[in-house]
mmCIF file of C-alpha atoms and ligand atoms in Angstrom:
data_model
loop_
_atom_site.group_PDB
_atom_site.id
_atom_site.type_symbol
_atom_site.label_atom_id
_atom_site.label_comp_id
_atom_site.label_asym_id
_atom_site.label_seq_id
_atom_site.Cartn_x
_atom_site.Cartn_y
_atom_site.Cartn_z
ATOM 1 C CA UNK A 1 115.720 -4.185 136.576
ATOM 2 C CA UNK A 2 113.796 -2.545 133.619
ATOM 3 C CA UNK A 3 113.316 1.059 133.631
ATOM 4 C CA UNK A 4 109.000 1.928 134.824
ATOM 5 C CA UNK A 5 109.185 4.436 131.866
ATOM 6 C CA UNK A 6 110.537 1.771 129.736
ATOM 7 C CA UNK A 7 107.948 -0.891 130.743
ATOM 8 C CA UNK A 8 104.961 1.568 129.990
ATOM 9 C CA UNK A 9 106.167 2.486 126.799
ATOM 10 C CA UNK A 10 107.087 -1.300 125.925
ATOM 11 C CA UNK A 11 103.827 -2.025 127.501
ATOM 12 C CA UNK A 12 102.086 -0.019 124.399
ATOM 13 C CA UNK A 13 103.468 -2.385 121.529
ATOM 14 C CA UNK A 14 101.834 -5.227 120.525
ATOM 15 C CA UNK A 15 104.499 -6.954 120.140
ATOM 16 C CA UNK A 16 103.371 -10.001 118.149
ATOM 17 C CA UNK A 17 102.433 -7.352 115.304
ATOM 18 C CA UNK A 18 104.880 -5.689 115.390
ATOM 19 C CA UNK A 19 107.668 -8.586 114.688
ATOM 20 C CA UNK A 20 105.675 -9.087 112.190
ATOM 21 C CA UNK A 21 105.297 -6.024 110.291
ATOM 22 C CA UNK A 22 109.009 -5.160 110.901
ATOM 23 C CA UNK A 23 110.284 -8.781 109.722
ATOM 24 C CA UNK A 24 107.981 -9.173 107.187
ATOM 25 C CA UNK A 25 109.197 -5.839 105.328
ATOM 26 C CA UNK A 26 112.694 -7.157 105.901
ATOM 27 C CA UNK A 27 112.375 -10.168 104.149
ATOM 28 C CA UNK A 28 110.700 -8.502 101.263
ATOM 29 C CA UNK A 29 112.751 -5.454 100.762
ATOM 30 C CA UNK A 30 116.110 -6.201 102.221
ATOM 31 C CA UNK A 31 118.669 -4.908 100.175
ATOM 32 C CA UNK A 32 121.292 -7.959 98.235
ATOM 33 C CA UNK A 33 124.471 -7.408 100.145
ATOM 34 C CA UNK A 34 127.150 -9.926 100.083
ATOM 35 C CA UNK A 35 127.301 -10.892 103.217
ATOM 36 C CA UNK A 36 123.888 -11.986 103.142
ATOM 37 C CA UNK A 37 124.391 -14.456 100.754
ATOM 38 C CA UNK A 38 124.431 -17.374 103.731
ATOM 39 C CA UNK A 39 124.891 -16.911 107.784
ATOM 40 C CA UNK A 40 128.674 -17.887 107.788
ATOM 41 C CA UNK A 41 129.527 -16.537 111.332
ATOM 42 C CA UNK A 42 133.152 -15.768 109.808
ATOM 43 C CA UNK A 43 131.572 -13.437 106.975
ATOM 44 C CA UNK A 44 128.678 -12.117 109.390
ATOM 45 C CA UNK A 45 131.677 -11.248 111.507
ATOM 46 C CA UNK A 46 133.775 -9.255 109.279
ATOM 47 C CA UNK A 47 131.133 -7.552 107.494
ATOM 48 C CA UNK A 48 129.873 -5.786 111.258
ATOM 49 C CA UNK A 49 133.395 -4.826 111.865
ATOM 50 C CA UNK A 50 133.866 -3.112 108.735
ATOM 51 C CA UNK A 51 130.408 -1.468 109.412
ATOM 52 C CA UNK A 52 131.368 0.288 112.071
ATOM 53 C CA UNK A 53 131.527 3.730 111.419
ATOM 54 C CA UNK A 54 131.286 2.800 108.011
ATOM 55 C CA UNK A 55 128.833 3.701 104.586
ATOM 56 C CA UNK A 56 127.261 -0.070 103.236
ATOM 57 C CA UNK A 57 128.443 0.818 99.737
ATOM 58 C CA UNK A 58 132.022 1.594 100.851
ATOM 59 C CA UNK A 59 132.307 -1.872 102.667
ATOM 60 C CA UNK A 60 130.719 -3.931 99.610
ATOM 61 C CA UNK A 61 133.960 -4.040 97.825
ATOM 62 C CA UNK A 62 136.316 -3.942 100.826
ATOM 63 C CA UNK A 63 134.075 -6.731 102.061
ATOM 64 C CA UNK A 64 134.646 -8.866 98.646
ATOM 65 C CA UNK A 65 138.337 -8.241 97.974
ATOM 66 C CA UNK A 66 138.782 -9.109 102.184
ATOM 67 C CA UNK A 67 137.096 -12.246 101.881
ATOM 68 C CA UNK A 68 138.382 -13.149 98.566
ATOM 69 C CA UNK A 69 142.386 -12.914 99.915
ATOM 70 C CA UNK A 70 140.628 -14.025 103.578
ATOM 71 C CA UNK A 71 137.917 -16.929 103.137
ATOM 72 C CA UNK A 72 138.192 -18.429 106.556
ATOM 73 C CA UNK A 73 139.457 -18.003 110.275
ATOM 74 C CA UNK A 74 142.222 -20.144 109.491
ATOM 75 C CA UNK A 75 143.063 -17.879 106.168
ATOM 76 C CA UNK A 76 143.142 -14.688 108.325
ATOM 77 C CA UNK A 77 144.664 -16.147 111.490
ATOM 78 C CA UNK A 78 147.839 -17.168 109.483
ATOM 79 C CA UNK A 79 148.136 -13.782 107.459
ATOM 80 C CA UNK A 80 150.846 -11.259 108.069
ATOM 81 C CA UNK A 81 149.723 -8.428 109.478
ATOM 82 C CA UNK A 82 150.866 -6.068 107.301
ATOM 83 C CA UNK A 83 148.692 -7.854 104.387
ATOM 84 C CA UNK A 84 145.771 -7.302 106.182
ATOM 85 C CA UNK A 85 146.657 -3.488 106.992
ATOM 86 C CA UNK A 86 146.984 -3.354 103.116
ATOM 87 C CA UNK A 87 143.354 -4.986 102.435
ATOM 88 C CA UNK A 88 142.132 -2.685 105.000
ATOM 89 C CA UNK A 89 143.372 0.096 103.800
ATOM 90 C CA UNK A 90 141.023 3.101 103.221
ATOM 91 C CA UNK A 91 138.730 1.869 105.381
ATOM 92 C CA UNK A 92 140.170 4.007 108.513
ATOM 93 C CA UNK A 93 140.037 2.581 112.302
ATOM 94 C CA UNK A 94 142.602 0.522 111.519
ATOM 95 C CA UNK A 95 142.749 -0.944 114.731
ATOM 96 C CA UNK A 96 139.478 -2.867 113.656
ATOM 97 C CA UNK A 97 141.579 -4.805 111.378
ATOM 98 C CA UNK A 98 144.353 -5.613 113.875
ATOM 99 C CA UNK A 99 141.619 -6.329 116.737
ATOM 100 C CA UNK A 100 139.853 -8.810 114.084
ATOM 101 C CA UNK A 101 143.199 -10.694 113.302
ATOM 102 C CA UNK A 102 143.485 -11.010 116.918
ATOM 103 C CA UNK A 103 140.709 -12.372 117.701
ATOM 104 C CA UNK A 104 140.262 -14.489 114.733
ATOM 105 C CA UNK A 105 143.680 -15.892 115.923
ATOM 106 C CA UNK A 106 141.993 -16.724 119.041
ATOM 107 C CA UNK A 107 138.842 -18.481 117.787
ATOM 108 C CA UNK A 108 142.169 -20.499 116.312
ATOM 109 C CA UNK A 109 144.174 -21.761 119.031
ATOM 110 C CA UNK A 110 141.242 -21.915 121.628
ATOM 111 C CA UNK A 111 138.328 -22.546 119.957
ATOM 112 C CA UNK A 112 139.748 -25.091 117.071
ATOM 113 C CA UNK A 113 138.586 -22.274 114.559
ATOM 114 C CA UNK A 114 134.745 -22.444 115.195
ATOM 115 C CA UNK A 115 133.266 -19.045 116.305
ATOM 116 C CA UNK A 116 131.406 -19.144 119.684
ATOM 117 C CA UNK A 117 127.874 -18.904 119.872
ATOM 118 C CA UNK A 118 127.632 -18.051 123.544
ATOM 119 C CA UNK A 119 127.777 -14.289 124.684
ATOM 120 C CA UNK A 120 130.177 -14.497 127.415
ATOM 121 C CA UNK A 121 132.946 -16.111 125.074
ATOM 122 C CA UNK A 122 132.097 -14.357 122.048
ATOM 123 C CA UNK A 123 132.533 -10.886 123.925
ATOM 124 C CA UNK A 124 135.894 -11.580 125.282
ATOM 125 C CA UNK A 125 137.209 -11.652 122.214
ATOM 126 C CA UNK A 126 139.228 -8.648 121.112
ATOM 127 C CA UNK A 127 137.554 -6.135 119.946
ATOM 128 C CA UNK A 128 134.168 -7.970 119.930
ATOM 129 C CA UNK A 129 131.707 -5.343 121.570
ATOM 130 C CA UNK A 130 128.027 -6.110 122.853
ATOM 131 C CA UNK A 131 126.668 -4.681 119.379
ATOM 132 C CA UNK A 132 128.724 -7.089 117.553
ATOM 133 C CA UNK A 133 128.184 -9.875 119.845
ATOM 134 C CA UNK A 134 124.706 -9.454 119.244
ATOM 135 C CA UNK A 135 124.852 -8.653 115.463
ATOM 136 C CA UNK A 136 126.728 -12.364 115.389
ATOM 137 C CA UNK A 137 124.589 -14.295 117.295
ATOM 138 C CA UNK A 138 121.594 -13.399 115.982
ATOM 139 C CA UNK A 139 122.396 -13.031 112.429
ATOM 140 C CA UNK A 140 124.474 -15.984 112.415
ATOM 141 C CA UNK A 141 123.074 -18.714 115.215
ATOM 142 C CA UNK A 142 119.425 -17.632 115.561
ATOM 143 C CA UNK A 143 119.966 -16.384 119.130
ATOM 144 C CA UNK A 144 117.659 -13.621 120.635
ATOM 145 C CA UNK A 145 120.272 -11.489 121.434
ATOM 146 C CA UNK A 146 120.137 -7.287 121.175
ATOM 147 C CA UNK A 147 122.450 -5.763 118.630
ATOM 148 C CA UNK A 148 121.943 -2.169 119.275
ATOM 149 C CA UNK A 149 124.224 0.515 116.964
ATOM 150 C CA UNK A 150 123.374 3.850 116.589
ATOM 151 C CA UNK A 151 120.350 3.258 113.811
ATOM 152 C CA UNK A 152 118.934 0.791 116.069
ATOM 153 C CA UNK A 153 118.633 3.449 119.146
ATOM 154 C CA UNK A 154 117.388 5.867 116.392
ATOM 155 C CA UNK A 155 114.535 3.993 115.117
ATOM 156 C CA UNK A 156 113.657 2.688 118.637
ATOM 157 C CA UNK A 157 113.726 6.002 120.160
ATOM 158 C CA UNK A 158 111.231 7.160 117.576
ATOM 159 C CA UNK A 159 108.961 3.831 118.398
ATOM 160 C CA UNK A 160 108.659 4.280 122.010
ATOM 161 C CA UNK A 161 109.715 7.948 122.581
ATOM 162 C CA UNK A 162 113.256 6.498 124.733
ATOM 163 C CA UNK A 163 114.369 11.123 125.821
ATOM 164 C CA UNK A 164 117.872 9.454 126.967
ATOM 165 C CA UNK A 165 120.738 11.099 125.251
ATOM 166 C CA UNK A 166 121.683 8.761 123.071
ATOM 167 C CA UNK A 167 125.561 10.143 122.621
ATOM 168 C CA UNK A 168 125.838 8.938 126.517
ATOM 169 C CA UNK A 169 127.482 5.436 126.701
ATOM 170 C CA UNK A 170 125.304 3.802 129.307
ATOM 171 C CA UNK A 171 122.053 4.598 127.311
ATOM 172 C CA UNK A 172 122.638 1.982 125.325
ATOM 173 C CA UNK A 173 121.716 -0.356 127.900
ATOM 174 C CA UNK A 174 118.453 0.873 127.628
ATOM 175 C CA UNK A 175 117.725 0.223 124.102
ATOM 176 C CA UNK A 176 119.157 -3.504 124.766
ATOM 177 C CA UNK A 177 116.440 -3.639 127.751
ATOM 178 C CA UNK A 178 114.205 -2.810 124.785
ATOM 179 C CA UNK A 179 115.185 -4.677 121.791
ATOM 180 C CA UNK A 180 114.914 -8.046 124.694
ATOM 181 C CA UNK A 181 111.630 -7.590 125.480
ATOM 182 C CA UNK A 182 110.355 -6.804 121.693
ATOM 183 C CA UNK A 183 112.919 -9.384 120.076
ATOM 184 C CA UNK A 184 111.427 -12.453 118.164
ATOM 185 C CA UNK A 185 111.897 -15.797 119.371
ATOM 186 C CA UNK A 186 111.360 -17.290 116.019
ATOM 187 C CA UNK A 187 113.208 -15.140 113.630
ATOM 188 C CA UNK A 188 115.998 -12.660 115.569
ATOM 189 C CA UNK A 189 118.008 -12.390 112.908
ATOM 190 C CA UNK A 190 115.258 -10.891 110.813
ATOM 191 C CA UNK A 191 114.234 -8.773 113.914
ATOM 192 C CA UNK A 192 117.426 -7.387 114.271
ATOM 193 C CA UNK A 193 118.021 -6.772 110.937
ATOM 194 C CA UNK A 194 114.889 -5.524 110.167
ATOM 195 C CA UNK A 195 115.397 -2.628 112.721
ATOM 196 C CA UNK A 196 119.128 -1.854 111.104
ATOM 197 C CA UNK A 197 117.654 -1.639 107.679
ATOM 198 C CA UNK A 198 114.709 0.630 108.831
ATOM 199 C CA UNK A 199 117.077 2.959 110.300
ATOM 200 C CA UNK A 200 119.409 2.770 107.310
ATOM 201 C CA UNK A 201 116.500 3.040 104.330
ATOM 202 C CA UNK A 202 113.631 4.337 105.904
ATOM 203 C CA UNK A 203 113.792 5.831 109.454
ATOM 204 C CA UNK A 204 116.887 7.780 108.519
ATOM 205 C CA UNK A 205 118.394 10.443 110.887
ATOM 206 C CA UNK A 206 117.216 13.474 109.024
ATOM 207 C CA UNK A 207 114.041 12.940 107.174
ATOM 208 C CA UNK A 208 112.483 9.875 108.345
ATOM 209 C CA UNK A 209 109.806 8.368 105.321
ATOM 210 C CA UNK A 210 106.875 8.139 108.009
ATOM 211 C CA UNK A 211 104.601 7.780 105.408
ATOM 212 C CA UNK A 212 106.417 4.390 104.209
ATOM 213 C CA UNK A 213 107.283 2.737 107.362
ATOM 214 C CA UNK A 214 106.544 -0.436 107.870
ATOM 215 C CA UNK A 215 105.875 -0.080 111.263
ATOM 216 C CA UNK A 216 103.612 3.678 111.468
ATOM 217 C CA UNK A 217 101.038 2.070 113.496
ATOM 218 C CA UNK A 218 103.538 1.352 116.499
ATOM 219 C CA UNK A 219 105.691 4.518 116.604
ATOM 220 C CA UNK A 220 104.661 6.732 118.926
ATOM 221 C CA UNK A 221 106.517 9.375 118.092
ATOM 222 C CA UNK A 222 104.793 9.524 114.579
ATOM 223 C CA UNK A 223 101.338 9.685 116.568
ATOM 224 C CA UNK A 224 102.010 12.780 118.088
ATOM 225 C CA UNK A 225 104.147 14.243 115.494
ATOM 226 C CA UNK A 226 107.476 14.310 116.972
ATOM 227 C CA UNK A 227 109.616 11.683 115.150
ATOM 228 C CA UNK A 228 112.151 15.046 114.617
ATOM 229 C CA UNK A 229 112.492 15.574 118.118
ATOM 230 C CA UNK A 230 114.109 12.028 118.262
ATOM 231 C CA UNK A 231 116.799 10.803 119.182
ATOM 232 C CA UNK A 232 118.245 13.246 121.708
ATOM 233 C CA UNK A 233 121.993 13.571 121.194
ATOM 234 C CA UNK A 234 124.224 15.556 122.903
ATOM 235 C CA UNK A 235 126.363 17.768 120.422
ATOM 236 C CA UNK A 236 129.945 15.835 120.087
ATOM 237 C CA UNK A 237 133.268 17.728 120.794
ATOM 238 C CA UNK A 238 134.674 19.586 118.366
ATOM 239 C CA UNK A 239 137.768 17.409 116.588
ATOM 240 C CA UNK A 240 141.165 18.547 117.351
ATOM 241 C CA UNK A 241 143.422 20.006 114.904
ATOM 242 C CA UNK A 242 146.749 19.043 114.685
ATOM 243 C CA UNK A 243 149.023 20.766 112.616
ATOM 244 C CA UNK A 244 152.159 18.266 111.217
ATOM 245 C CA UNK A 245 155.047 19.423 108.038
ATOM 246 C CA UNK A 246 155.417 15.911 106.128
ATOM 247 C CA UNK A 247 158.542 15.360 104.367
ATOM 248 C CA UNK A 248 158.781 14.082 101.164
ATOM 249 C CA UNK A 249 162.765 12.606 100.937
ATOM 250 C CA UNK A 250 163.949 11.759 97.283
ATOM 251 C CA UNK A 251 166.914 9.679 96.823
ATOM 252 C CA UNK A 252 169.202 10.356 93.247
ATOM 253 C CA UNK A 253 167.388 7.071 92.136
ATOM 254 C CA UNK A 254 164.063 8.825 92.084
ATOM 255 C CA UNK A 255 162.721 6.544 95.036
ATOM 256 C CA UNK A 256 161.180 7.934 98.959
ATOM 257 C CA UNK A 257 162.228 7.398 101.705
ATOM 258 C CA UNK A 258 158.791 6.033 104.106
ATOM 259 C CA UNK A 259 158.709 4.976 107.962
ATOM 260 C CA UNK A 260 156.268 2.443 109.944
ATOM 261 C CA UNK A 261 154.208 4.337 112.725
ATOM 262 C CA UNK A 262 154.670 3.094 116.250
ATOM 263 C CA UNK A 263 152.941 -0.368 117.250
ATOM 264 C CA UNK A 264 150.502 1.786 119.543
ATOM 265 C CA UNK A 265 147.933 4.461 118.968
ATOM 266 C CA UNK A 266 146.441 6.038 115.959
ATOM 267 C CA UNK A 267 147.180 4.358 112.630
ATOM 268 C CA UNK A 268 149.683 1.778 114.701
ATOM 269 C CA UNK A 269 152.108 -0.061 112.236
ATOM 270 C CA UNK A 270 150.957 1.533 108.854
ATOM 271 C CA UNK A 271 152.916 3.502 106.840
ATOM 272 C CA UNK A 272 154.411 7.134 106.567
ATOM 273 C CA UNK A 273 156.386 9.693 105.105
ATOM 274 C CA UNK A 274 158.448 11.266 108.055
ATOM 275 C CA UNK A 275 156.508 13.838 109.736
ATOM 276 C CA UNK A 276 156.546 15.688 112.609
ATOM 277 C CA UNK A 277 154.163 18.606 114.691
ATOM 278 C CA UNK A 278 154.792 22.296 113.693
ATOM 279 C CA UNK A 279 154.858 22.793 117.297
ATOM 280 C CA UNK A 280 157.503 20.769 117.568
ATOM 281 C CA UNK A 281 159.853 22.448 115.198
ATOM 282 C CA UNK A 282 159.620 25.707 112.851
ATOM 283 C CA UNK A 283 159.849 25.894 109.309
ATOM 284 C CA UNK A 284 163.829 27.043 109.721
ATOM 285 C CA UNK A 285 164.984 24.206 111.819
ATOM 286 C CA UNK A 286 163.400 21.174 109.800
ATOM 287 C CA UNK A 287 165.648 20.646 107.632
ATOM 288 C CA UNK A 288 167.986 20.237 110.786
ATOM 289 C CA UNK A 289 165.541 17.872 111.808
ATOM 290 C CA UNK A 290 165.393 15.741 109.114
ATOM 291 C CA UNK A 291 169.034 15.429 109.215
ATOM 292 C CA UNK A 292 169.686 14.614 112.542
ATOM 293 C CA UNK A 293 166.235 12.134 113.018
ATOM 294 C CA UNK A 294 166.825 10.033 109.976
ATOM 295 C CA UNK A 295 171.178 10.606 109.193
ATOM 296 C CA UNK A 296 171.065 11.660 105.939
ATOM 297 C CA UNK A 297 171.865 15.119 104.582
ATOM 298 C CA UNK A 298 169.455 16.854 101.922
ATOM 299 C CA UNK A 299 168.800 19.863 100.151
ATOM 300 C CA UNK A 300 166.843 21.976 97.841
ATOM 301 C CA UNK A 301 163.326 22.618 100.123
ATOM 302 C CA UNK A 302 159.893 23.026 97.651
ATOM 303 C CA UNK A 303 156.892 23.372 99.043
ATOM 304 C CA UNK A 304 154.232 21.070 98.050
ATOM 305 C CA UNK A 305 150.233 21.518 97.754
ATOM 306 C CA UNK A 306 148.661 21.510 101.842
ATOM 307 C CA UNK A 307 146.811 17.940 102.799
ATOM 308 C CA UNK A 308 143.839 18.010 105.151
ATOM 309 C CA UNK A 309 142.564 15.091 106.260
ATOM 310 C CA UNK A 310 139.463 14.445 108.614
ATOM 311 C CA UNK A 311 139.917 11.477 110.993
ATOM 312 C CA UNK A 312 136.844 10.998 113.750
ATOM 313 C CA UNK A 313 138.109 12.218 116.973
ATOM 314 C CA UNK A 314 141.203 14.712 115.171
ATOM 315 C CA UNK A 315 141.992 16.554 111.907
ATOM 316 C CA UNK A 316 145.461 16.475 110.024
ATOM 317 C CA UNK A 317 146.503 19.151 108.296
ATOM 318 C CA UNK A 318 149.449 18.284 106.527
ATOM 319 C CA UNK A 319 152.420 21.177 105.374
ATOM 320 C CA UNK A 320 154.375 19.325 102.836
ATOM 321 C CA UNK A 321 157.882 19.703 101.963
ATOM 322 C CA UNK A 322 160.181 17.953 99.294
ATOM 323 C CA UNK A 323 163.542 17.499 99.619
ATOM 324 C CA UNK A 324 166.283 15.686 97.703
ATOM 325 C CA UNK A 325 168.744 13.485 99.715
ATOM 326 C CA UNK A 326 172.277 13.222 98.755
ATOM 327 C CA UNK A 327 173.811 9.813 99.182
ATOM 328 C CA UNK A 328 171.232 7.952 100.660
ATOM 329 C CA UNK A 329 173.250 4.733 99.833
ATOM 330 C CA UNK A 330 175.252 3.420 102.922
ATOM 331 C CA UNK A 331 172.767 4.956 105.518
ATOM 332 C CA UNK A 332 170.803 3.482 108.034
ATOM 333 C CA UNK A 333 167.471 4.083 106.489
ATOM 334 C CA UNK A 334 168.703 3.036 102.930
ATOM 335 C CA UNK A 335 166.316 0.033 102.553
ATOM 336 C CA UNK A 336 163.578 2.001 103.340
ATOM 337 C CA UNK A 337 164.017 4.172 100.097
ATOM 338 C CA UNK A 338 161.662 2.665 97.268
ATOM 339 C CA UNK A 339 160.104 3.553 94.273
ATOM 340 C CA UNK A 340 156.453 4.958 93.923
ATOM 341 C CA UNK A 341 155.232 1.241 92.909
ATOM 342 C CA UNK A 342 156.963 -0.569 95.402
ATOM 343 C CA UNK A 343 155.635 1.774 97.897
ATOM 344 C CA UNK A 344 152.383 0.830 96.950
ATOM 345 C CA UNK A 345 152.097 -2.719 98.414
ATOM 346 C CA UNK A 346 152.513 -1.267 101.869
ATOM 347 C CA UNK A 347 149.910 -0.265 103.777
ATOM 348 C CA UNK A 348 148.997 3.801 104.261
ATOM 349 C CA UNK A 349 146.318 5.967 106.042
ATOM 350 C CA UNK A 350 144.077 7.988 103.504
ATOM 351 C CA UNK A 351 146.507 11.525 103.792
ATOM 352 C CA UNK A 352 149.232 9.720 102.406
ATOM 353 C CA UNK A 353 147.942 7.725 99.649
ATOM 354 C CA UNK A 354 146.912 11.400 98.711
ATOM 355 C CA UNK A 355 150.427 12.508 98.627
ATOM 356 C CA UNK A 356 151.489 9.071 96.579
ATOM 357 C CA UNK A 357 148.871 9.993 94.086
ATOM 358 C CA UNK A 358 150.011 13.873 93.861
ATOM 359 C CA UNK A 359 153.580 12.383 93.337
ATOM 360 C CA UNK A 360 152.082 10.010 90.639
ATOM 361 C CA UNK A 361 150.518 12.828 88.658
ATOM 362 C CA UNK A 362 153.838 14.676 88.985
ATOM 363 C CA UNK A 363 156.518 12.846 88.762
ATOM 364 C CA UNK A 364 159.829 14.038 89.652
HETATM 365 S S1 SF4 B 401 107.026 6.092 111.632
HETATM 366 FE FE1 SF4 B 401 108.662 7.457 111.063
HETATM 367 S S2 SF4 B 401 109.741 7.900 112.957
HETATM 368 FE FE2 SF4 B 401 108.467 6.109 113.325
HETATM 369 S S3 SF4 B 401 109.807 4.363 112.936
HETATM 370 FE FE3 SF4 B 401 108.726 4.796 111.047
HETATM 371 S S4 SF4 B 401 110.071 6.177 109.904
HETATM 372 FE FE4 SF4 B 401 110.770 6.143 112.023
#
């Protein structure tokens, strides 16, 4: 049942103007993005997930290359996993990537390769949320569905003055109350669009272009001056900090020794030099640890240059160490010694391609 505060508000749009206004400015000033080009569901669908948390001109060429070495469900289904890790990579939230092969895998076997266009089927897919959902069947079937991301409760909590804290997961039900009673029937994919461009071009978070807007005459936040006062968000928590020394393991061939994270978790299955949490072991005792964890012996600790990286929820700060390992030959972990190139074509999180590139510049 809709919200009374919600009605009255809704109840001060006229909506048939509004559509208009909002789709007529999309069609005319919508930025050229490549995944615009036609309504392939396929292309629709990847482009959303890598827009999650995610700058437009980042994606653009992650979006190209992905669909370039990925052109269908089929293409992506039968990759290895690891190649798309490696197309992914940079990106961050990897697990976007792994949910997408999933569920592309799916839409294989069950659906003969065609993406749904119903809700209920399209959102039991992995990783396949009610914004994305929405994003895909609007922008790719036509259907009047809400696709409600963070821009979108922006701009409409601007419109119709919506005071729910907007960093609270159930308030996004609201907006979705919202965006189905203003949708258009005849063009949702321009609706919905329309709103996400607003919010990324015009109605931005910190100074909205009021004066611009397409749609002035229906905000009524603008009317009485407030459009800063929206939308209320709760502060988020501070990130964590967690403090790791990385160890950079040289062989007498010149090559590093890297390990795959575990198939769970943060960066799951990507690629690392060994590391472990200075809470875990002290400065004196990790050379110990190195030994013992991996059963080789080294020597000769240097320290390298400090590596901070921000992730969303944690922070990495990275103590690096260099050591040089005598007779890696005949261990365990031998194959998993390999030269700066070769260590390229497997995939890494951000903090470590740093350290690749700082062991680029200085070779050793
Ligand atoms: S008038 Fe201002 S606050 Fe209202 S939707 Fe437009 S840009 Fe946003």
């Amino acid at each position: 049942m809709k919200d009374s505060n919600l009605t009255k508000k809704l109840q001060k749009i006229d909506k048939d103007t509004f559509q208009e206004d909002l789709i007529n400015w999309f069609h005319n000033q919508k930025r050229i993005l490549p995944w615009r080009e036609d309504q392939d569901p396929y292309k629709v669908w990847v482009s959303e997930i890598m827009l999650q948390q995610t700058k437009v001109d980042t994606v653009i060429p992650y979006f190209n290359h992905f669909i370039e070495k990925f052109p269908s469900v089929e293409a992506l289904a039968n990759a290895d996993e690891q190649e798309v890790l490696k197309a992914w990579e940079g990106l961050g939230y990897y697990s976007r990537a792994r949910n997408l092969q999933q569920a592309v895998r799916e839409v294989s076997t069950t659906y003969n390769g065609i993406i749904p266009n119903d809700p209920k089927r399209l959102s039991e897919l992995k990783g396949v949320g009610p914004y994305t959902t929405g994003a895909i069947l609007s922008i790719a079937y036509d259907i009047p569905q809400p696709a409600v991301d963070g821009n979108v409760m922006r701009v409409l909590s601007r419109i119709l003055m919506i005071d729910d804290d907007i960093a609270k997961a159930r308030t996004r039900r609201i907006f979705e109350e919202a965006v189905r009673d203003l949708i258009s029937d005849k063009d949702p994919s321009g609706f919905n669009q329309g709103l996400m461009e607003l919010g990324a071009l015009v109605c931005t978070p910190k100074s909205p272009s009021c004066l611009l807007c397409p749609v002035q005459t229906h905000c009524q936040a603008f009317h009485n001056g407030v459009e800063q006062a929206y939308p209320v968000k709760s502060k988020a928590k501070k990130q964590k900090k967690l403090s790791y020394y990385t160890c950079v393991l040289q062989d007498e061939k010149g090559r590093f020794f890297i390990e795959q994270r575990p198939n769970e978790g943060l960066l799951a299955n990507m690629w690392q030099f060994p590391m472990v949490l200075k809470q875990d072991v002290d400065e004196e005792h990790l050379a110990t640890w190195v030994e013992q964890k991996y059963h080789l012996t080294i020597h000769k600790q240097e320290t390298l240059p400090k590596i901070k990286h921000v992730f969303s929820h944690v922070i990495w700060e990275l103590d690096v160490r260099f050591f040089r390992v005598e007779n890696a030959k005949g261990s365990i972990n031998d194959q998993l010694f390999l030269s700066l190139d070769a260590l390229t074509t497997y995939p890494f999180p951000v903090p470590f391609q740093k350290l690749m590139d700082y062991l680029k510049k200085h070779s050793r």
